[in-house]
XYZ file of C-alpha atoms in Angstrom:
634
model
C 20.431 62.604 -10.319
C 23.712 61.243 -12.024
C 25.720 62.481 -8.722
C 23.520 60.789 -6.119
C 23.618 57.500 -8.160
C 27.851 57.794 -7.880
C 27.833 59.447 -4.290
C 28.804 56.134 -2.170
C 27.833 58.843 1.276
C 24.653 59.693 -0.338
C 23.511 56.395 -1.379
C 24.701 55.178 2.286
C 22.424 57.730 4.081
C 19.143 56.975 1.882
C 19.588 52.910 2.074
C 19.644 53.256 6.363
C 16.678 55.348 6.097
C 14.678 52.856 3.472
C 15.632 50.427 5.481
C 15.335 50.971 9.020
C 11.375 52.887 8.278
C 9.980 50.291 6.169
C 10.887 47.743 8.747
C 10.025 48.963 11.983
C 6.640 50.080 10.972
C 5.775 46.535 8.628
C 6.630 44.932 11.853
C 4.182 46.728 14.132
C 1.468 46.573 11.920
C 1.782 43.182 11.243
C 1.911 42.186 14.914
C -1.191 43.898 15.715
C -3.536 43.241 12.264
C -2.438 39.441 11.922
C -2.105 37.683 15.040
C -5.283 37.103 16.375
C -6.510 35.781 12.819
C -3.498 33.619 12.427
C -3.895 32.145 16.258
C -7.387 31.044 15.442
C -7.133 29.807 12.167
C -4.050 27.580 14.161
C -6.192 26.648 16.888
C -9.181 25.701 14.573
C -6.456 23.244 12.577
C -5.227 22.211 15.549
C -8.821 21.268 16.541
C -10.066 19.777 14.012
C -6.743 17.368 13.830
C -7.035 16.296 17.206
C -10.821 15.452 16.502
C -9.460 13.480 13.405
C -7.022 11.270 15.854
C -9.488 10.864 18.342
C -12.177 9.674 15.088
C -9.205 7.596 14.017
C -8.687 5.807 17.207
C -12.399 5.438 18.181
C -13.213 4.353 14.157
C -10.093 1.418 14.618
C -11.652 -0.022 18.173
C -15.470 0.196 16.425
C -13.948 -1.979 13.397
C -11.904 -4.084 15.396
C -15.380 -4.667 17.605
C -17.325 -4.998 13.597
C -14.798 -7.406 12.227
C -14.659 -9.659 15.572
C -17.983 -10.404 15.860
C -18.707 -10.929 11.864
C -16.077 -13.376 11.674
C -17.592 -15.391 14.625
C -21.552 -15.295 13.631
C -21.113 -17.959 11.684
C -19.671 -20.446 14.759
C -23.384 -19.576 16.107
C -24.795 -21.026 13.184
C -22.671 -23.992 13.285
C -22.520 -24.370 17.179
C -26.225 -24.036 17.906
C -26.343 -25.646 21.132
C -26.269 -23.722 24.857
C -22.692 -25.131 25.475
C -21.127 -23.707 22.603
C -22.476 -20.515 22.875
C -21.427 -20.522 26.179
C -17.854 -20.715 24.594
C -18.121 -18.644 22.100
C -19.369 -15.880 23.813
C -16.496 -16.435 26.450
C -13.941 -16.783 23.418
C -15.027 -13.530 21.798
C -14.259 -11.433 24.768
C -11.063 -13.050 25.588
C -9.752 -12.948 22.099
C -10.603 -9.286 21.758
C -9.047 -6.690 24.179
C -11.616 -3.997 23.125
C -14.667 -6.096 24.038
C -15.625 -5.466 27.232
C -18.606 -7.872 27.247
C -20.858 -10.534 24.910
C -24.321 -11.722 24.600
C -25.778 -14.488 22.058
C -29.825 -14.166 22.701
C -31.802 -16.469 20.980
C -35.298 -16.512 19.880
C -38.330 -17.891 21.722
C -38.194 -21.359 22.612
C -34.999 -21.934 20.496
C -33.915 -24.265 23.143
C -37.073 -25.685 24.981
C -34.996 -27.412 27.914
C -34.345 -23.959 29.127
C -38.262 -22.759 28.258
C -38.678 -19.572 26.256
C -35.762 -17.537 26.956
C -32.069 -18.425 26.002
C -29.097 -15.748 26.657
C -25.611 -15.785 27.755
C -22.877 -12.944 28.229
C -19.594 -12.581 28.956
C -17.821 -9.971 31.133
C -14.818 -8.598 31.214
C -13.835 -7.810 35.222
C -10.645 -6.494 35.234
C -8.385 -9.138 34.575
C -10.821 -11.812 34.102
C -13.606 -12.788 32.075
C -16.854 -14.464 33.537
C -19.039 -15.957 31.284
C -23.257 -17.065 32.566
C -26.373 -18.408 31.168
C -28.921 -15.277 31.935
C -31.454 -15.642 34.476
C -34.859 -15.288 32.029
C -36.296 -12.188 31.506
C -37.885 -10.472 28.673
C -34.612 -9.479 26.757
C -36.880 -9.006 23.742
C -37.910 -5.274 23.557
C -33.757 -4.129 25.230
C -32.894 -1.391 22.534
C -29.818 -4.441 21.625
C -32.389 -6.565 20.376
C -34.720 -4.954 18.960
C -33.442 -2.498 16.782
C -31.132 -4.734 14.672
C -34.307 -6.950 14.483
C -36.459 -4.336 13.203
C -33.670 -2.870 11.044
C -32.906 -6.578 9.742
C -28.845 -5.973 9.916
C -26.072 -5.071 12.557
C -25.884 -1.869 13.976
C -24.642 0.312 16.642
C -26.887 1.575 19.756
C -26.066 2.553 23.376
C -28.019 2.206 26.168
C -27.728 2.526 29.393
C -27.510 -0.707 31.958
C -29.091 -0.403 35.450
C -26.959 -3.982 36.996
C -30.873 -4.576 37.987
C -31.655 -8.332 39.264
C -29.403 -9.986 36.315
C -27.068 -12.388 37.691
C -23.848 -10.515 35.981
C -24.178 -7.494 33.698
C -21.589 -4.785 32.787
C -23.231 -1.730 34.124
C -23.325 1.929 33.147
C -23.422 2.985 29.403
C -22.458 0.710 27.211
C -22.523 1.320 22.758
C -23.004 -2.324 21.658
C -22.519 -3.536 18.036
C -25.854 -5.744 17.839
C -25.885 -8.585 14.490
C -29.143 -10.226 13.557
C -28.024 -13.934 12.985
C -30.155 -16.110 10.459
C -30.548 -19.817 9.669
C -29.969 -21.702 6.329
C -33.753 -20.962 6.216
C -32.925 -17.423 6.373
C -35.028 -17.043 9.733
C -33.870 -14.981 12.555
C -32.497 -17.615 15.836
C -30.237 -15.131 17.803
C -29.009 -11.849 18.186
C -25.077 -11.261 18.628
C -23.945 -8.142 21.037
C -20.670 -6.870 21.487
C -20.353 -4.543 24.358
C -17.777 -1.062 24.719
C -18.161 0.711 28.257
C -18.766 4.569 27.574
C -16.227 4.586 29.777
C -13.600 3.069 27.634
C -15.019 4.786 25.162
C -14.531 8.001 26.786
C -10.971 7.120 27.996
C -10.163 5.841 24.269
C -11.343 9.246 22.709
C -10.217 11.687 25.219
C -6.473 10.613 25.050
C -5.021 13.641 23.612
C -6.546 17.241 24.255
C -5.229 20.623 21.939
C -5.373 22.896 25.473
C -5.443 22.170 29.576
C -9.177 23.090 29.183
C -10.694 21.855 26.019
C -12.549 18.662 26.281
C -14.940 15.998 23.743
C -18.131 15.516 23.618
C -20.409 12.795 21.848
C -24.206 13.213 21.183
C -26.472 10.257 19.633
C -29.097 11.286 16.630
C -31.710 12.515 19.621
C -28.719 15.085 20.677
C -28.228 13.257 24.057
C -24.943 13.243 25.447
C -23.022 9.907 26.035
C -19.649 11.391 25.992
C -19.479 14.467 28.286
C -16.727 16.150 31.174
C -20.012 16.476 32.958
C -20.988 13.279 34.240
C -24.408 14.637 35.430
C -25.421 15.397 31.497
C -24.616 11.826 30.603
C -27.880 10.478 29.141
C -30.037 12.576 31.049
C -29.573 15.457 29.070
C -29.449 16.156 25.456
C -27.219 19.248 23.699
C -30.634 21.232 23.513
C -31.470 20.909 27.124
C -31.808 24.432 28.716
C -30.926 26.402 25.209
C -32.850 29.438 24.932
C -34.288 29.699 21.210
C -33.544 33.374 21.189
C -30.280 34.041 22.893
C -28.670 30.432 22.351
C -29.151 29.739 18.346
C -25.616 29.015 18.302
C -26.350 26.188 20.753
C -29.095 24.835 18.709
C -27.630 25.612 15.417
C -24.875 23.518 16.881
C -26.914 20.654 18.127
C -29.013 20.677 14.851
C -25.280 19.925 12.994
C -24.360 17.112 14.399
C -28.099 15.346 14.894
C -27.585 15.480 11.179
C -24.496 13.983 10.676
C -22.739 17.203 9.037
C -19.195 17.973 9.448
C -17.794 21.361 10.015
C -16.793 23.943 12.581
C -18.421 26.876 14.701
C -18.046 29.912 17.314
C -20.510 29.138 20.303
C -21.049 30.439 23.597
C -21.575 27.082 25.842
C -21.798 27.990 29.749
C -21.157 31.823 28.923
C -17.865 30.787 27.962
C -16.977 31.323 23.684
C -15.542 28.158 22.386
C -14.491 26.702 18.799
C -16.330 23.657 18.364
C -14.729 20.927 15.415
C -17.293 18.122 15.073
C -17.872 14.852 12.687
C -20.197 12.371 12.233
C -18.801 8.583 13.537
C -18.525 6.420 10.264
C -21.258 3.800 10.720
C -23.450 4.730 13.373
C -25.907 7.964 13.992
C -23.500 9.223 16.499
C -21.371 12.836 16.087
C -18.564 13.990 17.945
C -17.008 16.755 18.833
C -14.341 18.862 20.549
C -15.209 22.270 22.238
C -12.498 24.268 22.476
C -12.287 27.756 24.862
C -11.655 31.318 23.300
C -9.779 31.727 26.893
C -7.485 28.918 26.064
C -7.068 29.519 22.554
C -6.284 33.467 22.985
C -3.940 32.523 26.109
C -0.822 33.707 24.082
C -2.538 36.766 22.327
C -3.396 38.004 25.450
C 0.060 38.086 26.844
C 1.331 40.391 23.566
C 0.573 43.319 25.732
C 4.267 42.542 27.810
C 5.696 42.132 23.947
C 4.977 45.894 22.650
C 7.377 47.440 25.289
C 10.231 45.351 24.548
C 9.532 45.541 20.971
C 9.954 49.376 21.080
C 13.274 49.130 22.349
C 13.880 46.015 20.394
C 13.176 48.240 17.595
C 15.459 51.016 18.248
C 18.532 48.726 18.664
C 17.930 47.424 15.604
C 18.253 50.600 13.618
C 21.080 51.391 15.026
C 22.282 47.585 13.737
C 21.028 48.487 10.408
C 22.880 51.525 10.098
C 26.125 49.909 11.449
C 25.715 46.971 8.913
C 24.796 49.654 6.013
C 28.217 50.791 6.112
C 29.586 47.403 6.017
C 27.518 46.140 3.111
C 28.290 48.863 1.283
C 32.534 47.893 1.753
C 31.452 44.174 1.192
C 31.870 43.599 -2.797
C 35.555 45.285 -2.581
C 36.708 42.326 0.706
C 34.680 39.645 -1.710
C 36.611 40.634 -4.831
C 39.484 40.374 -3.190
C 38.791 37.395 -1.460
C 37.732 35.998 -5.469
C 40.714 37.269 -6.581
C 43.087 35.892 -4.043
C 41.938 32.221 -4.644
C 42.449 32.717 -8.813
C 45.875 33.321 -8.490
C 46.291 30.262 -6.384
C 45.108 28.561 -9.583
C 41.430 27.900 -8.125
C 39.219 28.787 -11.689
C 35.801 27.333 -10.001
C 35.233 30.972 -8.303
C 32.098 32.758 -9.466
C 32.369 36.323 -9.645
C 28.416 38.196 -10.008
C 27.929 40.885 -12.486
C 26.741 43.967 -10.904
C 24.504 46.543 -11.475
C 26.204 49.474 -9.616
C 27.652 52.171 -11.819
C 30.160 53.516 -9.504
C 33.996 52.777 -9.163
C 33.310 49.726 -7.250
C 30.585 48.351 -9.037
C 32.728 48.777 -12.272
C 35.576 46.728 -11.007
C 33.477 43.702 -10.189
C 32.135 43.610 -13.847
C 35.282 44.064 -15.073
C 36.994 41.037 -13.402
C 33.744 39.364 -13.884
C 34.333 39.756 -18.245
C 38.130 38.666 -17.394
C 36.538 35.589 -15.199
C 34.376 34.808 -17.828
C 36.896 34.464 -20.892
C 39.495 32.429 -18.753
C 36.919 29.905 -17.904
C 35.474 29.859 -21.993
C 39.584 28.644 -22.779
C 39.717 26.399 -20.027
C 36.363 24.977 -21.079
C 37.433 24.068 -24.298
C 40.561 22.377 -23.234
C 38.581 20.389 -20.907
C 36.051 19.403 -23.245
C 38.298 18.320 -25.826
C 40.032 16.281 -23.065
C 36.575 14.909 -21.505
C 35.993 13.548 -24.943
C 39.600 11.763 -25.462
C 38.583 9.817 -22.468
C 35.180 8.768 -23.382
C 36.374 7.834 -26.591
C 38.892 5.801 -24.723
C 36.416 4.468 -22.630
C 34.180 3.393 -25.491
C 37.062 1.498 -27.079
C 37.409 -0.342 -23.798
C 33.858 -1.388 -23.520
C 33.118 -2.638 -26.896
C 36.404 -4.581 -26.396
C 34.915 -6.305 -23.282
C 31.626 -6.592 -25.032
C 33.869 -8.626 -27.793
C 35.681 -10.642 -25.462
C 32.509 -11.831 -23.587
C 30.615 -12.412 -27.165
C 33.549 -15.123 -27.789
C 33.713 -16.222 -24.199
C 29.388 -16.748 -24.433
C 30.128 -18.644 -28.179
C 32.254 -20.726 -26.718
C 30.544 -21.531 -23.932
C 27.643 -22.075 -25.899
C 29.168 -24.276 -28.439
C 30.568 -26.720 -25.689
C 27.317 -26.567 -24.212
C 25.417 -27.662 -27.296
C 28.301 -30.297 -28.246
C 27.854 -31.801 -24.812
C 24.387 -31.827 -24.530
C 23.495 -33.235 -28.365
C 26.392 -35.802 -27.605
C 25.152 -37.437 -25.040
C 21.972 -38.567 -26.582
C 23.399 -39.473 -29.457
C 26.165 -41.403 -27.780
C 22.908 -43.265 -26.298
C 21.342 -43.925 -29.405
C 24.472 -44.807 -31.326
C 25.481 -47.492 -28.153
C 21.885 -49.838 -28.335
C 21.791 -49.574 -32.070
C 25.698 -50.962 -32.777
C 23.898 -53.446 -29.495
C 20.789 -54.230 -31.836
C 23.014 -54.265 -35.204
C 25.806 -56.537 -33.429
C 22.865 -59.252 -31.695
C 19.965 -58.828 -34.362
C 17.982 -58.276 -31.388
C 18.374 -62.378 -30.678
C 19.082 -63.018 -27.025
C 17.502 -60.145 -25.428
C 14.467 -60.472 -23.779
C 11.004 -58.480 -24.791
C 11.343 -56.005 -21.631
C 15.110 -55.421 -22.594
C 13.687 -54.862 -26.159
C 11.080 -52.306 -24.849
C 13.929 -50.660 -22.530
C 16.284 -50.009 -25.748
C 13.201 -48.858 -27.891
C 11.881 -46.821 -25.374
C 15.252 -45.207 -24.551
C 16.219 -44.679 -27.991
C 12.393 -42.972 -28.473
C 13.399 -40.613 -25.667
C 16.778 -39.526 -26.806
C 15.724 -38.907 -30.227
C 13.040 -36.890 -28.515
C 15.349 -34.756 -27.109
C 17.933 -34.246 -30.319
C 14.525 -33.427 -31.794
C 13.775 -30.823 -29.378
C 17.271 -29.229 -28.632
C 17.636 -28.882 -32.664
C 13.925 -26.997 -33.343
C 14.855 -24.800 -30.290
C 18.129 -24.187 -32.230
C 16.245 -23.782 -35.291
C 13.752 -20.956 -33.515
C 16.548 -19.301 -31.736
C 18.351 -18.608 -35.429
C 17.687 -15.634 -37.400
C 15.774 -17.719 -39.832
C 13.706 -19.568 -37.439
C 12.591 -16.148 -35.959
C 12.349 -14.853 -39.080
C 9.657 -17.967 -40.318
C 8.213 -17.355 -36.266
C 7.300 -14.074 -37.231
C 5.595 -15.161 -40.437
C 3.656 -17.736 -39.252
C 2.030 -15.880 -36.332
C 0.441 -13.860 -39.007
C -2.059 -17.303 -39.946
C -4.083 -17.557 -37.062
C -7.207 -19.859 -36.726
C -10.017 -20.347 -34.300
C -8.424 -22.664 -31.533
C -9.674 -24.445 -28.648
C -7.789 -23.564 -25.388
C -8.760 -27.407 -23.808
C -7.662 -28.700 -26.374
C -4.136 -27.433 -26.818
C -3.832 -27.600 -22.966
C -4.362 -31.098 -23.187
C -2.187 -31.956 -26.034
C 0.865 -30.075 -24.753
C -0.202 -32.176 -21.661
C -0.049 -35.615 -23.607
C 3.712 -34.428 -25.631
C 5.153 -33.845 -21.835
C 3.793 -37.451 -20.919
C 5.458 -38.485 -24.076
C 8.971 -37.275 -21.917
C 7.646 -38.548 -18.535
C 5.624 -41.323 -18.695
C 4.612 -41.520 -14.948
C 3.898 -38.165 -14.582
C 0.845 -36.729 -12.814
C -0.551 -33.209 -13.881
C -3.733 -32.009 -12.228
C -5.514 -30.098 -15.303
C -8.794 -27.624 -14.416
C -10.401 -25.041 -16.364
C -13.029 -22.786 -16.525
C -13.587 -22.702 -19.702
C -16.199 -24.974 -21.940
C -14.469 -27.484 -24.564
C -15.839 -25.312 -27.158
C -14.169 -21.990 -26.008
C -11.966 -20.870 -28.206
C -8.999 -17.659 -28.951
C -8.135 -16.521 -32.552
C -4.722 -17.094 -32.720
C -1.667 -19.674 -33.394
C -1.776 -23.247 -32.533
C 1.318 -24.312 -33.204
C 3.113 -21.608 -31.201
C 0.828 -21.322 -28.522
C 1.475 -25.101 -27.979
C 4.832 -24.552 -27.969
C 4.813 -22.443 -25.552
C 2.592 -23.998 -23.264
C 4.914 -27.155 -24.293
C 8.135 -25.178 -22.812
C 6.511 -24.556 -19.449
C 5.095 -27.899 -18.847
C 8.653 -29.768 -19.505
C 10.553 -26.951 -17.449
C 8.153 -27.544 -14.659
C 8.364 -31.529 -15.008
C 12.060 -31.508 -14.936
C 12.896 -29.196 -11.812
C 9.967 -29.832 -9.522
C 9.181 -32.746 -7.607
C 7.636 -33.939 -10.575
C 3.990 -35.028 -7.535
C 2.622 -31.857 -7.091
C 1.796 -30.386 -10.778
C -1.499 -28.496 -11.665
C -2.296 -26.930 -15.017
C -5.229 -24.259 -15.039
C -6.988 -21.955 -17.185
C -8.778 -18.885 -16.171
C -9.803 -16.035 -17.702
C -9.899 -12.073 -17.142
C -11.852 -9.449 -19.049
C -8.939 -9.526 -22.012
C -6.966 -12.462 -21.619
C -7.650 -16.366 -21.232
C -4.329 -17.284 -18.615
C -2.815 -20.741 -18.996
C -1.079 -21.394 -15.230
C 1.550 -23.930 -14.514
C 2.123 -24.277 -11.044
C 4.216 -26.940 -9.048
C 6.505 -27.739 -6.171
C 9.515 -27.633 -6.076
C 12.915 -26.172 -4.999
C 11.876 -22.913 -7.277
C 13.744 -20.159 -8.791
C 15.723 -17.677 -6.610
C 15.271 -14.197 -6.712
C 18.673 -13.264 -8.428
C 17.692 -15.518 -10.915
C 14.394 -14.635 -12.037
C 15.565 -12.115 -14.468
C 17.724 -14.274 -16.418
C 15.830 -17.325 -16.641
C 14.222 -15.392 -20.246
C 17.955 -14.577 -21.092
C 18.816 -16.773 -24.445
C 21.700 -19.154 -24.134
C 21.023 -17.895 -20.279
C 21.023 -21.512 -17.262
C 20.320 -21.110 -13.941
C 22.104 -24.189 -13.514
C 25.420 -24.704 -15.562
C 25.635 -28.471 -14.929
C 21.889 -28.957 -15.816
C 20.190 -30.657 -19.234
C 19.352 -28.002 -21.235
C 20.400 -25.250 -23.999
C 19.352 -22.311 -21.764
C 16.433 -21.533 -24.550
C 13.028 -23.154 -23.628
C 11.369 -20.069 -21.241
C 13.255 -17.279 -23.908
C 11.509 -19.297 -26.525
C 7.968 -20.370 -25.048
C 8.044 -15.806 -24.281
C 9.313 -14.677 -27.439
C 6.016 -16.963 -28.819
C 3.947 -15.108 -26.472
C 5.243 -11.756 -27.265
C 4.454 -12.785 -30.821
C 0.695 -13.771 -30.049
C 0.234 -10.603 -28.371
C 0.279 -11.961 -25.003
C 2.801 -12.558 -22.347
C 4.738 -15.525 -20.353
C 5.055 -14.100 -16.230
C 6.825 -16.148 -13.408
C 4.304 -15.165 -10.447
C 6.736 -13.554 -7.599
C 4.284 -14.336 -4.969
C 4.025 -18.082 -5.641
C 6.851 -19.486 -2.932
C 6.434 -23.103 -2.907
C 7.926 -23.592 -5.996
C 7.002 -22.125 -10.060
C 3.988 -20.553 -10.797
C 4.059 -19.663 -14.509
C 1.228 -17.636 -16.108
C 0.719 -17.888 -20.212
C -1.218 -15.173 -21.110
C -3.085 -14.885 -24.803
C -5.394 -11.843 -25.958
C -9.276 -12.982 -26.182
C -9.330 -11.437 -29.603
């Protein structure tokens, strides 16, 4: 046993004969025991995804029919006069490619001018569209009208048209999507029909085919066919006509399936022919459809794997005598790879892998060998460039948190000129009309000049106010104290704080107009903080004031299952996209030559963080801000 295992010509003659036997005969048997079950199981797939396109395409025209003629009962309602309908039922074709025609029939002596019937329809005729008041006759007991009557709501039924003394009618089968339409009295004044050809219903379904002789076929809830290669079957017969009940079950079986809406698959003989039928119910409507495909078309290839076997057998012999050429070779290949391996190390390449092997002859030990040697040299090399890798992120480190230092003095000073200039300039105000008032005792100025100083002196020290509790809440301390406070919550009415954060904006902007709803009762009320819930609410309402259009601002309230939303929403120039992530960046402005310290929205969110809630700027919202407060019901 030991010699075989080291005998490279003994090993070489039992690996061609493992290999070549093994293969030839897997590859017979495989070809003969799996094919036919594998080209079925294809064609049934193949089947049943055509039927799903063709379901697909006939489902979109249905809905497109559904949704065209829902959205226009109402104009009947609305429009109730014989002109209109006229219109509409000329409008509803031409706006609607998959509508091949339109009636609106009223109810008896709806419109007495034109005695007790009323109807009108709209054709399409190839490129046109001719719309007619119907000549009377007793439209009443068509299938059209009566069944959504009786069932009280829309539904699909086909029928078949005879073009008999009507002045215009679209003959042949039609399916027709039939709506009951109802006054404010909730009584029954017309019936709404939208009209689909069989024939375009046949062309729409029958676009794509799996093989040259498959073909569809539709059958209502009575099992008679609509949809059928055999035009004489059309509504004449039904799926069971001419099945013997003991040598056709399959038939019936069949026909039994799809009267009942089921969906599946099965082997039936149809015109002494065996076929794969795939068939599904259509989504609304008692219709099922299905495609039949042949055995004959389906087995076309299987039957043609006669021709295969002979050139197999040949096919078959060549390749053993491959196998045994490419034996010898494989067994020579580990010595050309070492030395291929080998060759590139001493050019200084050290990324070559070299496999352990399991062999335990000569060659198989030289491979391991150079593999251990591989092995160590990399390990030394390794550590070198680890020790290395971690100089230079060390390095890299030390650079960072250098930037990181130089842009935390850059932002300071930035920040420091920033609040310098914008506390200055009030003050500057306030300091001017007082040395006015101190230097004239207020004599010689006029009462509106008096009102003008007081009032601008009020709004300056408004904002020094503001800009220095911002400070204050921006501070370690004031977040600190923040942090505290939220912890004392009280019962607190959501109108009310909306409308006193309203009145402290008007305080800023006299003149301004905000449009406050809510859907809330005065006497709803959250558990939470007032005073920075106000705040908050305070932030959003002066941000909005002072970059919209200041004409166009609404303040809501709505509530979801958790939440009670406070919504600021106004018009304006709004925020860009870039932007909208840094807008709740502290010490963070849009706009460097704007008013501001860069900390009312970080503020007015760190308070709703705090409250449990959340401040949002809505994405969707693109004629200006929409800002959403959110605060947890309990």
């Amino acid at each position: 046993m030991m010699n075989i295992r080291k005998s490279f010509s003994t090993k070489l003659a039992l690996g061609i004969l493992l290999l070549a036997v093994p293969i030839f005969v897997f590859s017979l048997g495989v070809l003969y025991t799996r094919s036919r079950l594998i080209v079925k199981r294809e064609a049934v797939n193949r089947a049943n995804s055509m039927l799903s396109n063709a379901m697909q395409r006939l489902c979109r025209n249905l809905s497109t029919i559904e949704t065209a003629t829902n959205t226009n009962c109402w104009l009947v309602t609305q429009n109730l006069d014989p002109d209109s309908l006229l219109a509409l039922s000329n409008r509803i074709v031409h706006n609607n490619p998959h509508i091949d025609g339109c009636s609106i029939s009223a109810e008896p002596n709806v419109f007495p001018k034109y005695g007790k019937y009323f109807s009108v329809y709209s054709v399409r005729e190839g490129g046109s569209i001719t719309s007619v008041v119907e000549e009377q006759y007793e439209y009443f007991e068509k299938v059209w009208y009566r069944t959504p009557c009786e069932l009280g709501k829309a539904c699909w039924v086909d029928f078949y048209d005879e073009a008999d003394s009507l002045e215009l009618t679209l003959p042949g089968l039609i399916a027709s999507y039939s709506k009951p339409i109802y006054d404010k009295d909730d009584r029954l004044i017309a019936i709404i029909s939208t009209d689909l050809s069989l024939q375009h219903l046949n062309k729409i379904v029958s676009e794509e085919k799996p093989y040259s002789h498959s073909y569809y076929m539709m059958v209502d809830q009575n099992g008679k066919f609509f949809i059928h290669p055999d035009s004489t079957r059309v509504f004449t017969q039904t799926i069971f006509s001419g099945a013997d009940p003991d040598n056709q079950t399959d038939i019936i079986a069949l026909g039994h399936e799809m009267t009942t809406g089921v969906t599946g698959r099965m082997n039936v003989t149809i015109d002494g022919e065996p076929c794969v039928v795939c068939y599904q119910p259509v989504p609304n409507t008692s219709w099922s459809l299905a495609i039949v495909c042949p055995d004959s078309d389906i087995l076309e290839g299987y039957h043609r794997l006669t021709y295969i076997i002979i050139p197999l057998l040949i096919i078959g012999l060549i390749a053993i005598l491959i196998i045994c050429r490419r034996s010898v070779a494989h067994a020579i290949h580990p010595l050309n790879q070492l030395l291929t391996k080998t060759q590139s190390i001493a050019e200084g390449n050290m990324e070559v892998y070299i496999p352990k092997s399991k062999r335990e002859d000569a060659v198989g030990q030289l491979q391991n060998s150079f593999a251990t040697m591989l092995q160590s040299l990399n390990f030394h090399i390794g550590s070198v460039r680890y020790t290395t890798e971690q100089a230079k992120r060390r390095n890299e480190d030390l650079a960072k948190a250098t930037y990181l230092v130089q842009e935390a003095d850059k932002q300071k000073t930035t920040f420091i000129q920033n609040v310098t200039h914008q506390i200055r300039t009030p003050l500057n105000i306030i300091m001017g009309f007082a040395q006015i008032l101190a230097e004239t005792n207020g004599e010689g100025l006029a009462e509106e000049e008096k009102k003008s100083i007081a009032d601008t002196l009020d709004h300056n020290s408004k904002l020094l106010s503001r800009m220095v509790l911002m400070l204050y809440d921006s501070s370690e301390t004031g977040l600190t104290e923040e942090l505290m406070e939220t912890n004392h919550h009280d019962m607190v009415s959501c109108n009310d704080v909306a409308k006193e954060a309203i009145g402290y904006t008007k305080m800023h902007y006299p003149n301004l107009h905000i449009n406050f709803q809510s859907e809330v009762n005065d006497d709803f009320c959250v558990w939470t903080n007032r005073l920075y819930l106000m705040r908050s609410l305070r932030e959003v309402l002066y941000n909005s004031s002072k970059y919209s259009d200041g004409q166009h601002i609404s303040f809501r309230i709505n509530t979801t299952e958790t939440t009670v939303q406070f919504i600021v929403e106004d018009t304006g120039k709004g925020i860009a996209e870039a932007d909208r992530e840094r807008i709740f960046k502290f010490f963070t402005k849009v706009d460097d030559l704007s008013e501001g310290l860069g900390l009312g929205l970080p503020l007015a969110k760190r308070h709703a963080h705090n409250l449990g809630g959340d401040l949002i700027l809505d994405e969707n919202y693109h004629d200006g801000c929409r800002f959403i407060v959110e605060i947890p019901l309990s």
